[in-house]
Short mmCIF file of C-alpha atoms in Angstrom, two decimals:
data_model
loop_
_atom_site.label_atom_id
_atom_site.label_comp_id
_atom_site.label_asym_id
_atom_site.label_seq_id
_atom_site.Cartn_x
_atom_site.Cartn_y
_atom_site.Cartn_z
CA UNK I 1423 -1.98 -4.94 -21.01
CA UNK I 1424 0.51 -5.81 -23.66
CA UNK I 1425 1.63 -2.17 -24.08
CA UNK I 1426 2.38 -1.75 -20.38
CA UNK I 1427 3.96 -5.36 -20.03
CA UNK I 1428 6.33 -4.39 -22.73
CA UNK I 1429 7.06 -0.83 -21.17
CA UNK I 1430 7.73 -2.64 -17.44
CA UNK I 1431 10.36 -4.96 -19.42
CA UNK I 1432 11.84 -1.87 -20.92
CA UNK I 1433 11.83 -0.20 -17.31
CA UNK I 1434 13.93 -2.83 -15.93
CA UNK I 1435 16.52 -3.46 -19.00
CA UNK I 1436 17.92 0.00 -17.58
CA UNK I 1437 20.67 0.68 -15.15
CA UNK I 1438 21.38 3.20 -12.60
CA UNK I 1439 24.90 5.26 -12.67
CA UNK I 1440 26.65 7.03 -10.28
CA UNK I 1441 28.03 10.10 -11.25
CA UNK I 1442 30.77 10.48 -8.65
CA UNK I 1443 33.95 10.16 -10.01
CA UNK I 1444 36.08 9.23 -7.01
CA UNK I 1445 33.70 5.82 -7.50
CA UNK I 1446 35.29 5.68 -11.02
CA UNK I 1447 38.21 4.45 -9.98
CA UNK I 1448 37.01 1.57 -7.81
CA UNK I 1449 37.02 -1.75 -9.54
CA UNK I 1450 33.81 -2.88 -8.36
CA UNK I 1451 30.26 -1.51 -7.51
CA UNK I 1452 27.18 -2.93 -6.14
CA UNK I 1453 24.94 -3.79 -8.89
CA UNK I 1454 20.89 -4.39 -8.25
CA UNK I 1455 20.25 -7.68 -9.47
CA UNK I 1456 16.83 -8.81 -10.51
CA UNK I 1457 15.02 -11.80 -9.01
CA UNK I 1458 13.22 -13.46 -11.57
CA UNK I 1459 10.04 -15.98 -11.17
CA UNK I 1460 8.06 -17.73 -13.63
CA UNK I 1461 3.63 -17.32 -13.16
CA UNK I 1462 3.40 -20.90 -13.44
CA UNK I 1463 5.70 -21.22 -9.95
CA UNK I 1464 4.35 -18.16 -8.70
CA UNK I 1465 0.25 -19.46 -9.15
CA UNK I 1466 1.17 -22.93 -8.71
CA UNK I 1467 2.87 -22.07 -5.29
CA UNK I 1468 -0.84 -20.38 -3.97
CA UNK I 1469 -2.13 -22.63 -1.18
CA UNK I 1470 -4.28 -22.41 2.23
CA UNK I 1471 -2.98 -23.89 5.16
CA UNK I 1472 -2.96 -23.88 9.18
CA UNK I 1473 -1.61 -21.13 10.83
CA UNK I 1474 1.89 -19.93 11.15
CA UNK I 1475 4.05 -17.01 12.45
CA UNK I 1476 5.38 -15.02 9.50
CA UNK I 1477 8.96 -12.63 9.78
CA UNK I 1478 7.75 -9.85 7.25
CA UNK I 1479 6.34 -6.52 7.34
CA UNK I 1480 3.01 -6.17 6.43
CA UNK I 1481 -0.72 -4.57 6.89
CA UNK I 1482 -3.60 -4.70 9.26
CA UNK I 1483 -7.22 -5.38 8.00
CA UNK I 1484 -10.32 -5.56 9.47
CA UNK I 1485 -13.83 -7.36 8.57
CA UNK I 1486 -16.12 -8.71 11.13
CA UNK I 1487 -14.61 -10.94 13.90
CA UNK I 1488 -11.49 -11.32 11.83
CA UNK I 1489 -8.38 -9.69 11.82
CA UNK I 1490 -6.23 -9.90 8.36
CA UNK I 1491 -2.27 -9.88 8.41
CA UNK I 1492 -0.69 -9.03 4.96
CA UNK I 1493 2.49 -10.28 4.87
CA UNK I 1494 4.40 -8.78 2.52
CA UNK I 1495 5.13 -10.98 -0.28
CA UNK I 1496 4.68 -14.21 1.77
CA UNK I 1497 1.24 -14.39 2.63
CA UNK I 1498 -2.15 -13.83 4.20
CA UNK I 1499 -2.74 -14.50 8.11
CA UNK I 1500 -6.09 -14.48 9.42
CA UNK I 1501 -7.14 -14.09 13.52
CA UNK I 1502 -10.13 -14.96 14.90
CA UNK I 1503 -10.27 -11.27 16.97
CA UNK I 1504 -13.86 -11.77 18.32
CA UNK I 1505 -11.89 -10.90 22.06
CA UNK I 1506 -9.81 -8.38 20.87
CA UNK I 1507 -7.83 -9.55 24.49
CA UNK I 1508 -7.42 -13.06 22.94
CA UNK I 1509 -6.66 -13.42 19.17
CA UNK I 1510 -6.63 -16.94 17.80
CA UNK I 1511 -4.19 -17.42 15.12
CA UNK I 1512 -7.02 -20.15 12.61
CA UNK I 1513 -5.44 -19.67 8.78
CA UNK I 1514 -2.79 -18.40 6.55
CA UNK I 1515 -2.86 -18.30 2.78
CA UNK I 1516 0.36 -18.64 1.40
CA UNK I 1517 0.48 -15.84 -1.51
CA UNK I 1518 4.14 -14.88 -2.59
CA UNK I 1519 2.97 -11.75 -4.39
CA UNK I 1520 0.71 -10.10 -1.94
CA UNK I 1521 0.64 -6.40 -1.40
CA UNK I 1522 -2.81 -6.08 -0.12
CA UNK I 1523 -6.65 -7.46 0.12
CA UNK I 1524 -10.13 -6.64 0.16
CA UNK I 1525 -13.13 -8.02 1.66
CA UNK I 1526 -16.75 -8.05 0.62
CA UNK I 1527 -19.44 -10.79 2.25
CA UNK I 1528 -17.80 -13.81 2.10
CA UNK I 1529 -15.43 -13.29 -0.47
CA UNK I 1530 -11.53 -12.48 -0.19
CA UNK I 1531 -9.54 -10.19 -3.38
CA UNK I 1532 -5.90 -9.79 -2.94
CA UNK I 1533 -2.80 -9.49 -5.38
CA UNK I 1534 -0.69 -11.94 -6.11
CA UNK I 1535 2.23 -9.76 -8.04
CA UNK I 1536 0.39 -9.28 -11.60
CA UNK I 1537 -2.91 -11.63 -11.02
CA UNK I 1538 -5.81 -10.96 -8.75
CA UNK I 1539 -7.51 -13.46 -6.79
CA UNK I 1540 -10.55 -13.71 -5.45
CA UNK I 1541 -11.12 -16.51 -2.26
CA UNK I 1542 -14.24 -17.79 -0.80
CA UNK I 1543 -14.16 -17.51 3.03
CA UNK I 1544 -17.25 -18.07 4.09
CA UNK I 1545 -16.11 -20.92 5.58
CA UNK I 1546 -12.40 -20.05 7.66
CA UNK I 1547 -11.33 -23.92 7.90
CA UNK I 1548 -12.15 -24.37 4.27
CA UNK I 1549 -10.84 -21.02 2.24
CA UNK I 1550 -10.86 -21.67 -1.31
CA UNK I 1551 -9.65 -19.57 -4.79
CA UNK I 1552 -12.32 -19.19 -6.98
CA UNK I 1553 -11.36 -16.78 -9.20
CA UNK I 1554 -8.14 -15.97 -10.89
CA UNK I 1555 -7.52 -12.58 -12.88
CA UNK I 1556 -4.41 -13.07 -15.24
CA UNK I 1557 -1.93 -9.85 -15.73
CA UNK I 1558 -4.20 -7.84 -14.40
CA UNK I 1559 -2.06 -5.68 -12.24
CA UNK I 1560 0.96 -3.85 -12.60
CA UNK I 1561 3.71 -5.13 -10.44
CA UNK I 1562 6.82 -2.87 -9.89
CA UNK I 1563 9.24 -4.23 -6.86
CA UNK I 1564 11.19 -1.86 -5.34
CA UNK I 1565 14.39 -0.48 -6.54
CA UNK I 1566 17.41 -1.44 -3.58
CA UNK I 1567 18.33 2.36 -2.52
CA UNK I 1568 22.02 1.24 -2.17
CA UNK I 1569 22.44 0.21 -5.89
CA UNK I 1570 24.69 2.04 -7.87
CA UNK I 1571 24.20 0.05 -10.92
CA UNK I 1572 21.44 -2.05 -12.47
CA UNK I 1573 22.38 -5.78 -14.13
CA UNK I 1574 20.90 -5.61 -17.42
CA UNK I 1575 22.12 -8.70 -18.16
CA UNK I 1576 19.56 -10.52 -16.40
CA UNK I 1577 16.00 -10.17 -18.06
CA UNK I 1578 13.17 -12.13 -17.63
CA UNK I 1579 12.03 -14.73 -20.51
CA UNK I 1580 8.72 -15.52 -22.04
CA UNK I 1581 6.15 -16.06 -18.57
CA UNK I 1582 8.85 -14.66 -16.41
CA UNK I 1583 8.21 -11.06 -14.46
CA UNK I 1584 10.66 -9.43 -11.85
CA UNK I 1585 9.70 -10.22 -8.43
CA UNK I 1586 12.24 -7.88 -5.96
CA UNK I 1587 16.42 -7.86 -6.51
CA UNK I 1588 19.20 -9.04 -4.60
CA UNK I 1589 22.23 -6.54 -4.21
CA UNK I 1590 25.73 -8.16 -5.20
CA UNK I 1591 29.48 -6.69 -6.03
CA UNK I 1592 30.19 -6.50 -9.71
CA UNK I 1593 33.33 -5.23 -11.70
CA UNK I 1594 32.48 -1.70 -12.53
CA UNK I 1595 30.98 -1.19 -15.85
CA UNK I 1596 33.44 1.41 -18.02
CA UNK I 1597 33.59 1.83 -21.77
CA UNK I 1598 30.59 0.72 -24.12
CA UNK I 1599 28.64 -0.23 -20.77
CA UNK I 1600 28.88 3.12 -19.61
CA UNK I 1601 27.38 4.76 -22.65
CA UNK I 1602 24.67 1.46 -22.02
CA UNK I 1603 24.03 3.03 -18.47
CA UNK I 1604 23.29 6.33 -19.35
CA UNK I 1605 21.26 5.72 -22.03
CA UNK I 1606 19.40 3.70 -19.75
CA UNK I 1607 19.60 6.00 -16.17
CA UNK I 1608 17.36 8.68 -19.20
CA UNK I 1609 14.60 6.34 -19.23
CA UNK I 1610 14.23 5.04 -15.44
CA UNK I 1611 10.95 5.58 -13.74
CA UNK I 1612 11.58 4.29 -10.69
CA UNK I 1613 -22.20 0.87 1.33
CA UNK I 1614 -23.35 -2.41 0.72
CA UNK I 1615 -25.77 -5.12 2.77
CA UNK I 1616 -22.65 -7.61 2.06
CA UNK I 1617 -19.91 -6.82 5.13
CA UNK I 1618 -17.29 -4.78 3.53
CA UNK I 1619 -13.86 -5.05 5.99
CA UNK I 1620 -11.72 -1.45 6.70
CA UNK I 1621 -8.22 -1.50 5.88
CA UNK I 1622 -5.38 0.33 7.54
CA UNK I 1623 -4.76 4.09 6.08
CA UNK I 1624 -1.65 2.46 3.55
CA UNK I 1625 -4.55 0.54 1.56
CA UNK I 1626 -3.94 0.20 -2.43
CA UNK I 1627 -7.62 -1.65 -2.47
CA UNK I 1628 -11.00 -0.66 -1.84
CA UNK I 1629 -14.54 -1.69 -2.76
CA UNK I 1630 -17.48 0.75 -3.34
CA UNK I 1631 -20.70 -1.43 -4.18
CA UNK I 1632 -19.73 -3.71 -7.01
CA UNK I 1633 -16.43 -2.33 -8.16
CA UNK I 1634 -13.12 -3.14 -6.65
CA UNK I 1635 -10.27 -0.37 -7.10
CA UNK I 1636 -6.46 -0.73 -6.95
CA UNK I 1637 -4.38 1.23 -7.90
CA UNK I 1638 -0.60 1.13 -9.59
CA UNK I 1639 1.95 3.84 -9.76
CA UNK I 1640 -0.11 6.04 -12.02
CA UNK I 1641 -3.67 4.58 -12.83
CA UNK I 1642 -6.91 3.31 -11.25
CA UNK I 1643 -7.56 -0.32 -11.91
CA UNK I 1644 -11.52 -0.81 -12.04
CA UNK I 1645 -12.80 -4.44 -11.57
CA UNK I 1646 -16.57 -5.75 -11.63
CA UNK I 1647 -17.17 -8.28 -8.56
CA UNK I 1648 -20.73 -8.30 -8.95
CA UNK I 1649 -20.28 -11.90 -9.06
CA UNK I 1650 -17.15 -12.07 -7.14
CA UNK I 1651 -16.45 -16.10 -8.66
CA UNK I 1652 -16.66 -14.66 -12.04
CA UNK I 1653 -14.51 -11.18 -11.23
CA UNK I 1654 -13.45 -9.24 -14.12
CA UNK I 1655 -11.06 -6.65 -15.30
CA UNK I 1656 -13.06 -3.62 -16.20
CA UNK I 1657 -11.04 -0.84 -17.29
CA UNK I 1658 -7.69 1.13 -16.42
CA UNK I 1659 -8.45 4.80 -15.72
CA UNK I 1660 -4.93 6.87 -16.20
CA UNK I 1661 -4.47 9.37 -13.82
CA UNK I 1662 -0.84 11.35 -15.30
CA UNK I 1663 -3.37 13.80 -16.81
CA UNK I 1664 -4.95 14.48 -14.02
CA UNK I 1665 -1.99 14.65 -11.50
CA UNK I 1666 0.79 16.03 -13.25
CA UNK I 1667 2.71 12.85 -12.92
CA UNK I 1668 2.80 12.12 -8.65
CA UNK I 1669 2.78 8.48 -7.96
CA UNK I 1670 -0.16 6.85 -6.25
CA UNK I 1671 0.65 5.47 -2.61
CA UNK I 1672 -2.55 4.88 -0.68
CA UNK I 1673 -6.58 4.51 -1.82
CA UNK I 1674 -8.88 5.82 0.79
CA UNK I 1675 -12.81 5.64 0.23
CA UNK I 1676 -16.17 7.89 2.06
CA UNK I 1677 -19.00 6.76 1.15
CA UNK I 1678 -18.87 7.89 -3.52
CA UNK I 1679 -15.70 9.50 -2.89
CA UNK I 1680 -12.15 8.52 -3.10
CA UNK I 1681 -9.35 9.96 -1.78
CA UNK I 1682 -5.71 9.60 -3.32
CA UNK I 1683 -2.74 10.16 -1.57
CA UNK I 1684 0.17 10.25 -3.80
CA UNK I 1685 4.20 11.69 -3.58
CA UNK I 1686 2.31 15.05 -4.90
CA UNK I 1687 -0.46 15.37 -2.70
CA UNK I 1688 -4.04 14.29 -2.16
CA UNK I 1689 -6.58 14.02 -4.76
CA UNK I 1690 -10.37 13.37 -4.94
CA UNK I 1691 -12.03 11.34 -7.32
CA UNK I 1692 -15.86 11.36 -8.04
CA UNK I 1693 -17.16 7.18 -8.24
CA UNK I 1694 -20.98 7.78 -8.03
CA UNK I 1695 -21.00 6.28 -11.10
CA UNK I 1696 -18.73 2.65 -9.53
CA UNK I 1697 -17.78 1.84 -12.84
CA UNK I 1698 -16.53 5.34 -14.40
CA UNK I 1699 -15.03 7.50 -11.65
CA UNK I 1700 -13.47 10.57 -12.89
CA UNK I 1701 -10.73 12.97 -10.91
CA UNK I 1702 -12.36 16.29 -9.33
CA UNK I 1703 -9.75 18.17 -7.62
CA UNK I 1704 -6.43 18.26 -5.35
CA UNK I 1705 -4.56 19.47 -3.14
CA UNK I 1706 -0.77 19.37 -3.83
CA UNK I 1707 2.95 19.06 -1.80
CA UNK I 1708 5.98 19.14 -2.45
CA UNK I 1709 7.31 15.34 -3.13
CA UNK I 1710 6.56 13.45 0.15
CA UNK I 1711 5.15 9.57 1.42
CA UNK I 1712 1.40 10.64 2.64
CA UNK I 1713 -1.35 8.26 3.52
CA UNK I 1714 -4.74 10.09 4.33
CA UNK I 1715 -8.02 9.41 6.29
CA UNK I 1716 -11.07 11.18 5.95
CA UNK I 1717 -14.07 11.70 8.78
CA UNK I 1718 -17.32 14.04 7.57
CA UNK I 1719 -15.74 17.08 5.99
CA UNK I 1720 -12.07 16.48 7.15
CA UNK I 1721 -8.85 14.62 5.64
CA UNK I 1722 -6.19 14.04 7.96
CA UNK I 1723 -3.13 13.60 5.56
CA UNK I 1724 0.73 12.49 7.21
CA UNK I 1725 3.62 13.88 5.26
CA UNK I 1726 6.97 12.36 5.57
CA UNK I 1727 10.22 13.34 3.79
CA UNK I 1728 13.83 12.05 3.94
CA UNK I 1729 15.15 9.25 2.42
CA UNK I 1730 13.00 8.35 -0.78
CA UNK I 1731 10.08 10.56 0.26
CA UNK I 1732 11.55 13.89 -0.39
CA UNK I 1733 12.46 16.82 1.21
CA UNK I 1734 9.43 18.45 2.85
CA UNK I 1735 9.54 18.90 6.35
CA UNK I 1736 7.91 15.51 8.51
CA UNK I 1737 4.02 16.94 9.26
CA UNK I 1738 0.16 16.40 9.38
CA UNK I 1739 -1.82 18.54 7.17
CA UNK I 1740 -5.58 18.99 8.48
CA UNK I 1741 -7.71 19.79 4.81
CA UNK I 1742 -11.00 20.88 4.69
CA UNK I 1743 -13.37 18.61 1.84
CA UNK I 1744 -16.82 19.45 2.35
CA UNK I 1745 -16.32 21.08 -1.26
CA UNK I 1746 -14.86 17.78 -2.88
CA UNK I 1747 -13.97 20.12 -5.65
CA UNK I 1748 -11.94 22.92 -3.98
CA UNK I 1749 -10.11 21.47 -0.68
CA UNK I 1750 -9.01 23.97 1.94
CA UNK I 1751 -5.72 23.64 4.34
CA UNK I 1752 -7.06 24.03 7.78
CA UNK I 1753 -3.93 23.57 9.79
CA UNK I 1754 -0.25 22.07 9.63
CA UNK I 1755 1.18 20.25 12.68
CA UNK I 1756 4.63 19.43 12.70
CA UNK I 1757 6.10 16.22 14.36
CA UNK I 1758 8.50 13.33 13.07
CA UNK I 1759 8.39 10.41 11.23
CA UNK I 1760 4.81 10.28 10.96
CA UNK I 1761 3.38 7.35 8.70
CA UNK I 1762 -0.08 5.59 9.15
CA UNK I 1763 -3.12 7.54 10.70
CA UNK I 1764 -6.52 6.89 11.73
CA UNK I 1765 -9.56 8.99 13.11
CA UNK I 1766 -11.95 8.27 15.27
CA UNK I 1767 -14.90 10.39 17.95
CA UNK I 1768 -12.57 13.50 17.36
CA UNK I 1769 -9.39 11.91 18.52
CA UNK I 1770 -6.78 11.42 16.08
CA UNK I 1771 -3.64 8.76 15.88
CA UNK I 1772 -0.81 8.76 14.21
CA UNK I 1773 1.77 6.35 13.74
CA UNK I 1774 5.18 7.93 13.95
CA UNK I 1775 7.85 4.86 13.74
CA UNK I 1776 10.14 4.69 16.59
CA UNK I 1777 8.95 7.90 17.72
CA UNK I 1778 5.95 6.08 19.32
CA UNK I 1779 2.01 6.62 18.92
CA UNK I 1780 0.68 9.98 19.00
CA UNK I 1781 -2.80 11.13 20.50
CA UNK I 1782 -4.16 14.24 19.57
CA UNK I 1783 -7.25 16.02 20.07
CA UNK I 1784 -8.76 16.96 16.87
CA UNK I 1785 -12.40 18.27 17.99
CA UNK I 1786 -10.63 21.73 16.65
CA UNK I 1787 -9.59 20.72 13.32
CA UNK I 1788 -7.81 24.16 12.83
CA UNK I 1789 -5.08 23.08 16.17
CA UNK I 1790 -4.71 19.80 16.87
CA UNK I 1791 -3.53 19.28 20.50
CA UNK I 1792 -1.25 16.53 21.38
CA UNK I 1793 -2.64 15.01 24.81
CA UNK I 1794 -0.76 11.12 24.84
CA UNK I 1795 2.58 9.61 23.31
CA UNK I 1796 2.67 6.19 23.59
CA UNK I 1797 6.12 4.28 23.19
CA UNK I 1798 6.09 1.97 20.74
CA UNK I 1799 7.71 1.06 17.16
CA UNK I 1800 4.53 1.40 14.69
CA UNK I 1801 3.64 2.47 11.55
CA UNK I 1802 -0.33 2.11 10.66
CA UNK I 1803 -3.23 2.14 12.60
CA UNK I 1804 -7.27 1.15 12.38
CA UNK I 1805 -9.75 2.82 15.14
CA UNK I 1806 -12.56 0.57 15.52
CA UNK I 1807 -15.48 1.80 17.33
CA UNK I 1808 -14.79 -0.67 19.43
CA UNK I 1809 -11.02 -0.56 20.24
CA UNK I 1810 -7.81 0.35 18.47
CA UNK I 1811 -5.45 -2.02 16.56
CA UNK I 1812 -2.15 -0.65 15.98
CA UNK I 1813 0.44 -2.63 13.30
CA UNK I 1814 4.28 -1.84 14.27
CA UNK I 1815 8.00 -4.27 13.57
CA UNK I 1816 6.09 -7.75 13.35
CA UNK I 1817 3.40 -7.06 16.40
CA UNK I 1818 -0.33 -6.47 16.28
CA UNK I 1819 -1.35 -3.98 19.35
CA UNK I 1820 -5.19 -3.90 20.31
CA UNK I 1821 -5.88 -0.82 23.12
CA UNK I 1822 -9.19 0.09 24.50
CA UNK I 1823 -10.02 3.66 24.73
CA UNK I 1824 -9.95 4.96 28.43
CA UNK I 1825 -10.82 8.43 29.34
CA UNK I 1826 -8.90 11.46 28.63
CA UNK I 1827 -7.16 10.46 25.28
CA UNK I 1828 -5.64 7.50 27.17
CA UNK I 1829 -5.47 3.63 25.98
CA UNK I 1830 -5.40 0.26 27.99
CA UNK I 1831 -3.47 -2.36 26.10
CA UNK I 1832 -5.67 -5.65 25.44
CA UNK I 1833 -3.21 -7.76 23.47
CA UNK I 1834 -0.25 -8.29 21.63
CA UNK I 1835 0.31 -10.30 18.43
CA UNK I 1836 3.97 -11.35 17.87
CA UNK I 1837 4.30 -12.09 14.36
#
């Protein structure tokens, strides 16, 4: 872990430049500033309390009768959804660094920036951490898209990591600093008997027996829960040999398989062995966001571009896995801003932003037929076998399935 802390704090003592020269002659620039936190405040600041309404974007997960909120970087909130209709609002754990969570039994595993914690919730009114897993993870916040320059002066100390940055005006760097900024811009990378919950389709965590797997930008993080109060980092399995470099986005798991989606593609990943999985094959894109799902012998993969995702054309690519080893493109459907996707009984849903929820048919995996756009801002989804919980901007939507690819709204969360 020392080796990649000292690589992140060489990442972010590097600045951005911007190579237009009509800029040059501005006297000022915006300038990404980091945030930085100490671990002590950051662990000290973990605590469980009553329930609360939260501002943030975040995930959906589901285990049980509970439905799991994950706020981004402010915290946990946790729904009693026995009556999908009537959602009680019972706990929130407040977690600054939390990305996303796991469930296995009556245990809870979620990040907290570089740590990994591990809750007991078998009882709801009484969650407590059991178990925490120092430095751990790889945290990297995201780079502010509007920077044209990175503050190198600010660097974080001895216990100190970079949590997210703040975008300010700065005198434009010229001279000496220049040289500093390009020198730097060279270097910039920006089935168990215990209940085990389902996570939307933008999941970084899953579980597979007694191994836990996140993953970071480029590796698989293995960790042994077999006793969950006495977690432990494993190993780190890198995956840049194996993927030629694409960074990993979303973890999805079938039964001893995992599926990768990553800005290159999707990838497969044997884990019959929990503790050693190896890669096995993929199927690549050009440089796009793409969550997948997987039913039987089908992956259902969304492919976004603009912005920060790249330049392939917005699209759902339908691939054929029953050969884990040699994936097959079955069909391309074209349609915008997709993000978040779920499958379920032949009917697929994608979540397409302000371009509402989509509803295709997808008995034929070779021609998936759109048959229902609903209008609503979302971008994930989870298809219960019961109902349908759809996350969009700071709501929770729960729909029962009607006939003819149609859905009856049950409840709203407001977050």
């Amino acid at each position: 872990m020392k080796k990649i802390t000292m690589l992140i704090a060489a990442v972010f003592a590097m600045t951005l430049l911007s190579c237009n020269s009509d800029d040059a002659s501005e006297e000022t620039a915006k300038f990404a500033v980091p945030v930085v936190k100490s671990l002590q405040e950051i662990r000290s600041s973990v605590s469980v309390g009553t329930a609360r309404q939260t501002h943030s974007d975040g995930k959906i997960y589901v285990v049980a009768d509970y439905l799991f909120y994950i706020a981004k970087e402010s915290g946990i909130h946790i729904f009693n959804n026995a009556n999908p209709a009537t959602p009680a609002n019972i706990a929130f754990i407040n977690l600054e660094g939390v990305h996303d969570i796991s469930v296995k039994g009556d245990y809870l595993f979620a990040d907290n920036y570089v740590d990994l914690l591990v809750f007991d919730i078998s009882d709801m009114q009484n969650i407590t951490l059991v178990k925490t897993v120092e430095n751990a993870i790889v945290f990297t916040p995201a780079y502010p898209e509007d920077a044209e320059f990175y503050d190198y002066t600010v660097v974080p100390g001895e216990g100190e990591i970079i949590t997210g940055f703040t975008v300010e005006w700065q005198q434009r760097p010229e001279g000496q600093e220049i040289f500093l900024a390009e020198n730097a811009l060279a270097g910039f990378d920006s089935a168990n008997s215990a209940a085990i919950g389902t996570g939307g389709s933008y999941a970084r965590f899953q579980i597979n027996n007694n191994a836990l797997y996140t993953i970071d930008a480029y590796k698989l993080n293995v960790f042994n829960i077999t006793n969950p109060e006495d977690t432990f980092f494993d190993k780190e399995v890198y995956m840049t040999q194996w993927f030629g470099g694409g960074e990993f986005e979303t973890l999805f798991i079938q039964k001893e398989t995992l599926f990768v989606g990553s800005t290159t593609g999707m990838y497969t990943v044997d884990a019959t062995d929990e503790f050693n999985p190896y890669f096995v094959s993929g199927f690549s894109h050009a440089t796009a966001c793409d969550p997948v799902v997987v039913f039987g012998n089908t992956a259902y993969i969304t492919v976004r571009g603009g912005s920060s995702c790249g330049a392939i054309e917005d699209q759902v690519n339908v691939i054929d896995v029953t050969d884990i080893s040699n994936p097959i493109l079955l069909s391309t459907y074209l349609l915008d801003q997709p993000y978040g996707l779920g499958i379920k009984n032949g009917i697929l849903y994608v979540a397409c932003g302000t371009n509402g929820l989509k509803v295709f048919n997808a008995v034929n995996s070779t021609n998936l037929v759109l048959e229902n756009t609903y209008a609503l801002d979302v971008k994930d989804v989870i298809p219960l076998d019961s109902h349908l919980i759809v996350v969009g901007n700071n709501t929770i939507t729960q729909f029962g399935y009607g006939p003819n690819f149609t859905l009856t709204q049950l409840s709203q969360i407001n977050l």
